[in-house]
Amino acid sequence: MFKKLLQLLKKRTGMPDMEPLPDHWKELYVLPDACTVAAGTAILDTSNTRASFDTTTPYMETRQQAYIRCNAEVQGKTHHFMSEALHIDPQALHLYLLQQARIRIWYDPAQPGNHRFDLSFLLNN
């Protein structure tokens, strides 16, 4: 039952299923006010869905997405970090972000461009 509830919460907040982190990845903490929230729009693949029965025009569905972005110093260099796309209102994400004491990012020390945000705080909202 807990797994079903967790899957439902992930689907509601747009949290993607995560693979386990590699053992050599490190943690980085940033302050929430050092982060910004960016918004974007995605067009969902609805190529098999028609707008109506009497037309051949495909139905187009768009969904608003939000991203967390921040810059942080790793090994003496400033790196840009961006979360995966989240299906959540950008303003709500910004408020949830500001309620946190700090934001955790896991990264590959050899390639900080390979990183993942800890989005577990979204499960509590």
PDB file of C-alpha atoms in Angstrom, residues 18 29 59-60 66 73 79 88 93 98 122:
ATOM      1  CA  MET A  18      14.941   7.700  -9.731  1.00  0.00           C
ATOM      2  CA  TYR A  29      23.965  21.838  -0.212  1.00  0.00           C
ATOM      3  CA  TYR A  59      -5.169  16.491 -30.357  1.00  0.00           C
ATOM      4  CA  MET A  60      -2.411  18.660 -28.865  1.00  0.00           C
ATOM      5  CA  ALA A  66       8.955  23.912 -13.641  1.00  0.00           C
ATOM      6  CA  GLU A  73      30.918  26.188  -6.487  1.00  0.00           C
ATOM      7  CA  HIS A  79      28.759  25.125 -12.010  1.00  0.00           C
ATOM      8  CA  ILE A  88       4.032  21.449 -10.762  1.00  0.00           C
ATOM      9  CA  LEU A  93       7.451  25.112  -6.397  1.00  0.00           C
ATOM     10  CA  LEU A  98      11.686  28.700   0.242  1.00  0.00           C
ATOM     11  CA  LEU A 122       7.835  17.815  -2.629  1.00  0.00           C
TER      12      LEU A 122
END
